[in-house]
Amino acid sequence: MHDKVSATDAALELLAEICADHGPVLFHQSGGCCDGSSPMCYPAGEFVIGENDVLLGHIGGMPFYISGRQFEAWKHTDLIIDVGAGSGGMFSLDNGRERRFLTRSRICSRGGDA
């Protein structure tokens, strides 16, 4: 695990609301297909984690993954999960809530091995 993801208070509040409705969830950082580059939120057990996916860390106690290929491109970046107005990704649990998860980033001095 790389512990390269954090969340704002607003994201943790939305996550708590979603978990209250759906139980445990997991996140996967979208690679830009279909729903842009949004962090996607799924019920735990309903999204298959690939052997090349990387666990970046946890937010609100829920795991957050990214594809290995995307991790290589972003390994010097810390992700900050926040909330904005609008609809979430088509298959993401934030869809239909008038708020959606979004990813902000911070370039860091440590690499992917930190």
PDB file of C-alpha atoms in Angstrom:
ATOM      1  CA  MET A   1       0.000   0.000   0.000  1.00  0.00           C
ATOM      2  CA  HIS A   2       1.254   3.446  -0.865  1.00  0.00           C
ATOM      3  CA  ASP A   3      -0.943   5.691   1.346  1.00  0.00           C
ATOM      4  CA  LYS A   4      -1.129   8.317  -1.405  1.00  0.00           C
ATOM      5  CA  VAL A   5      -4.788   9.255  -1.081  1.00  0.00           C
ATOM      6  CA  SER A   6      -6.658  11.497   1.343  1.00  0.00           C
ATOM      7  CA  ALA A   7     -10.126  13.032   1.492  1.00  0.00           C
ATOM      8  CA  THR A   8     -11.661  16.370   2.377  1.00  0.00           C
ATOM      9  CA  ASP A   9     -14.321  16.636   5.061  1.00  0.00           C
ATOM     10  CA  ALA A  10     -16.947  17.060   2.331  1.00  0.00           C
ATOM     11  CA  ALA A  11     -15.837  13.811   0.677  1.00  0.00           C
ATOM     12  CA  LEU A  12     -15.919  11.959   3.995  1.00  0.00           C
ATOM     13  CA  GLU A  13     -19.457  13.258   4.644  1.00  0.00           C
ATOM     14  CA  LEU A  14     -20.680  12.063   1.228  1.00  0.00           C
ATOM     15  CA  LEU A  15     -18.911   8.748   1.729  1.00  0.00           C
ATOM     16  CA  ALA A  16     -20.621   8.263   5.110  1.00  0.00           C
ATOM     17  CA  GLU A  17     -24.004   8.961   3.482  1.00  0.00           C
ATOM     18  CA  ILE A  18     -23.319   6.419   0.729  1.00  0.00           C
ATOM     19  CA  CYS A  19     -22.083   3.784   3.203  1.00  0.00           C
ATOM     20  CA  ALA A  20     -25.223   4.300   5.304  1.00  0.00           C
ATOM     21  CA  ASP A  21     -27.297   3.488   2.203  1.00  0.00           C
ATOM     22  CA  HIS A  22     -25.133   0.757   0.638  1.00  0.00           C
ATOM     23  CA  GLY A  23     -22.784  -0.639   3.265  1.00  0.00           C
ATOM     24  CA  PRO A  24     -19.030  -0.933   2.653  1.00  0.00           C
ATOM     25  CA  VAL A  25     -17.700   0.425  -0.630  1.00  0.00           C
ATOM     26  CA  LEU A  26     -14.459   0.700  -2.538  1.00  0.00           C
ATOM     27  CA  PHE A  27     -13.062   3.322  -4.859  1.00  0.00           C
ATOM     28  CA  HIS A  28     -11.272   2.926  -8.151  1.00  0.00           C
ATOM     29  CA  GLN A  29      -9.709   5.919  -9.851  1.00  0.00           C
ATOM     30  CA  SER A  30     -11.092   5.977 -13.373  1.00  0.00           C
ATOM     31  CA  GLY A  31      -8.552   6.149 -16.157  1.00  0.00           C
ATOM     32  CA  GLY A  32     -10.488   8.594 -18.300  1.00  0.00           C
ATOM     33  CA  CYS A  33     -12.834   6.314 -20.255  1.00  0.00           C
ATOM     34  CA  CYS A  34     -16.580   6.950 -20.294  1.00  0.00           C
ATOM     35  CA  ASP A  35     -16.840   8.891 -17.028  1.00  0.00           C
ATOM     36  CA  GLY A  36     -13.726  11.008 -17.441  1.00  0.00           C
ATOM     37  CA  SER A  37     -11.197  10.717 -14.679  1.00  0.00           C
ATOM     38  CA  SER A  38     -13.580  10.593 -11.751  1.00  0.00           C
ATOM     39  CA  PRO A  39     -13.014   8.449  -8.704  1.00  0.00           C
ATOM     40  CA  MET A  40     -15.648   5.731  -8.984  1.00  0.00           C
ATOM     41  CA  CYS A  41     -17.390   4.405  -5.871  1.00  0.00           C
ATOM     42  CA  TYR A  42     -18.790   0.842  -5.924  1.00  0.00           C
ATOM     43  CA  PRO A  43     -20.371  -1.508  -3.398  1.00  0.00           C
ATOM     44  CA  ALA A  44     -17.623  -3.687  -1.912  1.00  0.00           C
ATOM     45  CA  GLY A  45     -17.506  -7.001  -3.731  1.00  0.00           C
ATOM     46  CA  GLU A  46     -19.192  -5.720  -6.902  1.00  0.00           C
ATOM     47  CA  PHE A  47     -16.047  -4.439  -8.606  1.00  0.00           C
ATOM     48  CA  VAL A  48     -13.320  -6.888  -9.507  1.00  0.00           C
ATOM     49  CA  ILE A  49      -9.891  -5.621  -8.511  1.00  0.00           C
ATOM     50  CA  GLY A  50      -7.349  -6.591 -11.174  1.00  0.00           C
ATOM     51  CA  GLU A  51      -3.986  -8.134 -10.431  1.00  0.00           C
ATOM     52  CA  ASN A  52      -2.306  -4.940 -11.681  1.00  0.00           C
ATOM     53  CA  ASP A  53      -4.446  -2.544  -9.624  1.00  0.00           C
ATOM     54  CA  VAL A  54      -2.628  -0.691  -6.836  1.00  0.00           C
ATOM     55  CA  LEU A  55      -4.102   0.024  -3.410  1.00  0.00           C
ATOM     56  CA  LEU A  56      -3.282   3.694  -2.791  1.00  0.00           C
ATOM     57  CA  GLY A  57      -4.714   3.746   0.720  1.00  0.00           C
ATOM     58  CA  HIS A  58      -8.049   4.175   2.457  1.00  0.00           C
ATOM     59  CA  ILE A  59     -10.466   7.063   2.856  1.00  0.00           C
ATOM     60  CA  GLY A  60     -13.097   6.844   5.545  1.00  0.00           C
ATOM     61  CA  GLY A  61     -11.912   3.279   6.115  1.00  0.00           C
ATOM     62  CA  MET A  62     -12.749   2.295   2.519  1.00  0.00           C
ATOM     63  CA  PRO A  63     -10.047   1.059   0.102  1.00  0.00           C
ATOM     64  CA  PHE A  64      -8.983   3.207  -2.836  1.00  0.00           C
ATOM     65  CA  TYR A  65      -7.422   1.588  -5.926  1.00  0.00           C
ATOM     66  CA  ILE A  66      -5.891   2.789  -9.173  1.00  0.00           C
ATOM     67  CA  SER A  67      -4.742   0.797 -12.196  1.00  0.00           C
ATOM     68  CA  GLY A  68      -1.055  -0.096 -12.147  1.00  0.00           C
ATOM     69  CA  ARG A  69      -0.476   1.654 -15.441  1.00  0.00           C
ATOM     70  CA  GLN A  70      -2.097   4.850 -14.233  1.00  0.00           C
ATOM     71  CA  PHE A  71      -0.198   4.596 -10.945  1.00  0.00           C
ATOM     72  CA  GLU A  72       3.082   4.554 -12.872  1.00  0.00           C
ATOM     73  CA  ALA A  73       2.095   7.795 -14.599  1.00  0.00           C
ATOM     74  CA  TRP A  74       0.924   9.409 -11.341  1.00  0.00           C
ATOM     75  CA  LYS A  75       3.340   7.886  -8.810  1.00  0.00           C
ATOM     76  CA  HIS A  76       4.700  11.311  -7.837  1.00  0.00           C
ATOM     77  CA  THR A  77       1.188  12.596  -7.180  1.00  0.00           C
ATOM     78  CA  ASP A  78      -0.919  12.391  -4.035  1.00  0.00           C
ATOM     79  CA  LEU A  79      -4.647  12.246  -4.704  1.00  0.00           C
ATOM     80  CA  ILE A  80      -7.097  14.292  -2.657  1.00  0.00           C
ATOM     81  CA  ILE A  81     -10.706  13.172  -2.998  1.00  0.00           C
ATOM     82  CA  ASP A  82     -13.148  16.053  -2.785  1.00  0.00           C
ATOM     83  CA  VAL A  83     -16.788  16.751  -3.680  1.00  0.00           C
ATOM     84  CA  GLY A  84     -18.288  19.054  -6.283  1.00  0.00           C
ATOM     85  CA  ALA A  85     -21.755  19.798  -7.566  1.00  0.00           C
ATOM     86  CA  GLY A  86     -23.136  17.577 -10.300  1.00  0.00           C
ATOM     87  CA  SER A  87     -23.788  13.966 -11.152  1.00  0.00           C
ATOM     88  CA  GLY A  88     -21.359  11.183 -10.402  1.00  0.00           C
ATOM     89  CA  GLY A  89     -20.176   8.582 -12.870  1.00  0.00           C
ATOM     90  CA  MET A  90     -22.845   6.448 -14.481  1.00  0.00           C
ATOM     91  CA  PHE A  91     -22.017   3.375 -12.378  1.00  0.00           C
ATOM     92  CA  SER A  92     -20.696   5.180  -9.306  1.00  0.00           C
ATOM     93  CA  LEU A  93     -22.746   5.301  -6.099  1.00  0.00           C
ATOM     94  CA  ASP A  94     -22.481   9.099  -5.951  1.00  0.00           C
ATOM     95  CA  ASN A  95     -24.637   9.334  -9.092  1.00  0.00           C
ATOM     96  CA  GLY A  96     -28.052  10.933  -8.475  1.00  0.00           C
ATOM     97  CA  ARG A  97     -27.043  12.739  -5.281  1.00  0.00           C
ATOM     98  CA  GLU A  98     -26.441  16.194  -6.848  1.00  0.00           C
ATOM     99  CA  ARG A  99     -22.861  15.905  -5.534  1.00  0.00           C
ATOM    100  CA  ARG A 100     -20.040  13.907  -6.989  1.00  0.00           C
ATOM    101  CA  PHE A 101     -16.594  12.799  -5.984  1.00  0.00           C
ATOM    102  CA  LEU A 102     -13.721  14.453  -7.813  1.00  0.00           C
ATOM    103  CA  THR A 103      -9.967  14.101  -7.668  1.00  0.00           C
ATOM    104  CA  ARG A 104      -7.568  16.886  -6.864  1.00  0.00           C
ATOM    105  CA  SER A 105      -3.846  16.275  -6.828  1.00  0.00           C
ATOM    106  CA  ARG A 106      -0.648  17.415  -5.207  1.00  0.00           C
ATOM    107  CA  ILE A 107       2.771  16.759  -6.701  1.00  0.00           C
ATOM    108  CA  CYS A 108       4.997  15.267  -4.045  1.00  0.00           C
ATOM    109  CA  SER A 109       8.707  14.776  -3.719  1.00  0.00           C
ATOM    110  CA  ARG A 110       8.489  11.086  -2.879  1.00  0.00           C
ATOM    111  CA  GLY A 111       8.118   8.459  -5.575  1.00  0.00           C
ATOM    112  CA  GLY A 112       5.956   5.369  -5.827  1.00  0.00           C
ATOM    113  CA  ASP A 113       8.169   3.455  -3.388  1.00  0.00           C
ATOM    114  CA  ALA A 114       7.478   5.736  -0.419  1.00  0.00           C
TER     115      ALA A 114
END
